[in-house]
Amino acid sequence: DQLDDCLSTINENQLRQIVTYVKTCQPFYIYGRNISSIPAQYMYDILTTLDIPCISIKWIDTLASLSKTIPENSFILLLTEHAHPEYQNILENLHDRGAIVSWICSSPIPNELNKYINIPIYTGQHDEVHNKLSTFLIIQIVIDLLTNTKAP
């Protein structure tokens, strides 16, 4: 069953760590462009409705600029289909500035980029449609964990 396959690849500790960062790091940024902007926007919409502060980024140029000025201990969640080499300088900058990075990617994240990422999550064990569903499922689980652990 494809849902079971997807669920079996999810590391609950990684998702709980994302929840901790969302709750403790400010600012919190969510990045997604092209098709990945859909789960990113979904997460942004739900979190802002729940009064959980976050900032949505949809353009790589904006992400590149932010990577040079991001405050230390900020948390950024990257949602992408591919681990393009153009992300290397951005990830280096984020790392050098002390930002905390989680990258949910449908393609394998190369080792030379992995070293800059606190929580790498690869969803690409399936075909393209299931990769997108996997990303949505991960986002939904994070939202559920956030709402179940939100302080009164």
Short mmCIF file of C-alpha atoms in Angstrom, two decimals:
data_model
loop_
_atom_site.label_atom_id
_atom_site.label_comp_id
_atom_site.label_asym_id
_atom_site.label_seq_id
_atom_site.Cartn_x
_atom_site.Cartn_y
_atom_site.Cartn_z
CA ASP A 1 0.00 0.00 0.00
CA GLN A 2 1.44 3.36 -1.07
CA LEU A 3 0.26 5.23 2.04
CA ASP A 4 2.00 2.71 4.28
CA ASP A 5 5.16 3.03 2.17
CA CYS A 6 5.05 6.79 2.58
CA LEU A 7 4.41 6.60 6.33
CA SER A 8 7.21 4.08 6.80
CA THR A 9 9.76 6.55 5.40
CA ILE A 10 8.80 9.32 7.84
CA ASN A 11 11.09 9.81 10.82
CA GLU A 12 8.90 10.98 13.70
CA ASN A 13 11.88 12.40 15.63
CA GLN A 14 12.71 14.67 12.69
CA LEU A 15 9.13 15.95 12.58
CA ARG A 16 9.08 16.55 16.34
CA GLN A 17 12.33 18.49 15.98
CA ILE A 18 10.74 20.66 13.27
CA VAL A 19 7.83 21.33 15.68
CA THR A 20 10.29 22.35 18.41
CA TYR A 21 12.05 24.75 16.03
CA VAL A 22 8.75 26.26 14.84
CA LYS A 23 7.75 26.88 18.47
CA THR A 24 11.11 28.20 19.72
CA CYS A 25 12.83 29.95 16.80
CA GLN A 26 11.81 33.34 15.52
CA PRO A 27 11.53 34.28 12.82
CA PHE A 28 10.27 31.12 11.11
CA TYR A 29 10.36 31.07 7.31
CA ILE A 30 8.68 28.65 4.88
CA TYR A 31 10.13 28.48 1.35
CA GLY A 32 8.54 26.83 -1.65
CA ARG A 33 8.52 27.81 -5.30
CA ASN A 34 6.72 26.46 -8.37
CA ILE A 35 4.79 23.29 -7.45
CA SER A 36 6.39 23.26 -3.99
CA SER A 37 4.75 26.60 -3.26
CA ILE A 38 1.44 24.73 -2.82
CA PRO A 39 2.34 22.78 0.35
CA ALA A 40 4.37 25.80 1.57
CA GLN A 41 1.37 28.12 1.15
CA TYR A 42 -0.92 25.54 2.78
CA MET A 43 1.35 25.38 5.83
CA TYR A 44 1.61 29.17 5.96
CA ASP A 45 -2.18 29.59 5.75
CA ILE A 46 -2.87 27.04 8.49
CA LEU A 47 -0.17 28.34 10.84
CA THR A 48 -1.21 31.98 10.49
CA THR A 49 -4.81 30.94 11.17
CA LEU A 50 -3.51 29.28 14.37
CA ASP A 51 -1.61 32.48 15.31
CA ILE A 52 1.75 30.77 14.82
CA PRO A 53 3.97 33.46 13.28
CA CYS A 54 5.70 32.56 10.02
CA ILE A 55 6.90 34.21 6.83
CA SER A 56 6.28 32.76 3.36
CA ILE A 57 8.97 32.97 0.67
CA LYS A 58 8.14 32.02 -2.93
CA TRP A 59 11.07 33.33 -4.95
CA ILE A 60 14.63 32.02 -4.98
CA ASP A 61 15.97 35.58 -5.34
CA THR A 62 14.19 36.52 -2.11
CA LEU A 63 15.62 33.41 -0.44
CA ALA A 64 19.12 34.31 -1.69
CA SER A 65 18.82 37.85 -0.28
CA LEU A 66 17.43 36.55 3.02
CA SER A 67 20.33 34.08 3.32
CA LYS A 68 22.71 37.06 3.62
CA THR A 69 20.76 38.82 6.38
CA ILE A 70 18.83 36.10 8.25
CA PRO A 71 19.11 36.46 12.03
CA GLU A 72 20.93 33.80 14.04
CA ASN A 73 18.65 31.06 15.42
CA SER A 74 16.02 31.69 12.76
CA PHE A 75 14.35 28.56 11.42
CA ILE A 76 13.75 28.03 7.72
CA LEU A 77 11.82 25.14 6.18
CA LEU A 78 12.68 24.57 2.52
CA LEU A 79 10.23 22.59 0.37
CA THR A 80 11.53 21.70 -3.08
CA GLU A 81 11.19 19.11 -5.83
CA HIS A 82 14.87 19.14 -6.72
CA ALA A 83 18.17 19.74 -4.92
CA HIS A 84 19.49 22.21 -7.50
CA PRO A 85 23.15 23.29 -7.23
CA GLU A 86 21.91 26.91 -7.07
CA TYR A 87 20.95 26.24 -3.44
CA GLN A 88 24.57 25.68 -2.38
CA ASN A 89 25.50 29.36 -1.82
CA ILE A 90 22.16 29.97 -0.12
CA LEU A 91 22.67 27.02 2.24
CA GLU A 92 26.26 28.09 2.97
CA ASN A 93 25.04 31.61 3.84
CA LEU A 94 22.22 30.30 6.05
CA HIS A 95 24.66 28.00 7.84
CA ASP A 96 27.29 30.74 8.29
CA ARG A 97 24.68 33.07 9.79
CA GLY A 98 23.54 30.45 12.31
CA ALA A 99 20.11 29.75 10.85
CA ILE A 100 18.50 26.36 11.46
CA VAL A 101 17.53 24.66 8.20
CA SER A 102 15.16 21.80 7.42
CA TRP A 103 14.88 20.73 3.78
CA ILE A 104 12.05 18.51 2.59
CA CYS A 105 13.06 17.49 -0.93
CA SER A 106 11.65 15.07 -3.49
CA SER A 107 15.13 14.42 -4.88
CA PRO A 108 18.14 13.06 -3.00
CA ILE A 109 20.05 15.88 -1.30
CA PRO A 110 23.75 15.68 -2.30
CA ASN A 111 26.27 15.22 0.51
CA GLU A 112 27.93 18.54 -0.26
CA LEU A 113 24.60 20.28 0.54
CA ASN A 114 23.53 17.94 3.35
CA LYS A 115 26.27 19.24 5.64
CA TYR A 116 24.48 22.64 5.83
CA ILE A 117 21.09 21.18 6.77
CA ASN A 118 19.94 20.41 10.31
CA ILE A 119 17.00 18.22 9.26
CA PRO A 120 17.16 16.78 5.72
CA ILE A 121 14.06 14.85 4.63
CA TYR A 122 13.98 13.00 1.31
CA THR A 123 10.49 12.09 0.06
CA GLY A 124 11.46 10.71 -3.34
CA GLN A 125 11.03 6.98 -2.88
CA HIS A 126 7.97 7.03 -5.15
CA ASP A 127 6.74 8.48 -8.42
CA GLU A 128 6.24 12.21 -8.85
CA VAL A 129 2.60 12.29 -7.69
CA HIS A 130 3.39 10.34 -4.52
CA ASN A 131 6.39 12.59 -3.78
CA LYS A 132 4.04 15.58 -3.73
CA LEU A 133 1.58 13.71 -1.53
CA SER A 134 4.43 12.71 0.78
CA THR A 135 5.40 16.37 1.21
CA PHE A 136 1.78 17.29 2.00
CA LEU A 137 1.54 14.39 4.44
CA ILE A 138 4.70 15.50 6.25
CA ILE A 139 3.43 19.09 6.43
CA GLN A 140 0.07 17.90 7.77
CA ILE A 141 1.74 15.75 10.44
CA VAL A 142 3.87 18.73 11.52
CA ILE A 143 0.72 20.89 11.72
CA ASP A 144 -1.06 18.20 13.74
CA LEU A 145 1.91 17.89 16.11
CA LEU A 146 2.01 21.67 16.48
CA THR A 147 -1.69 21.96 17.29
CA ASN A 148 -1.53 19.05 19.75
CA THR A 149 1.42 20.55 21.62
CA LYS A 150 0.49 24.24 21.41
CA ALA A 151 0.59 25.94 24.78
CA PRO A 152 -2.78 27.18 26.10
#
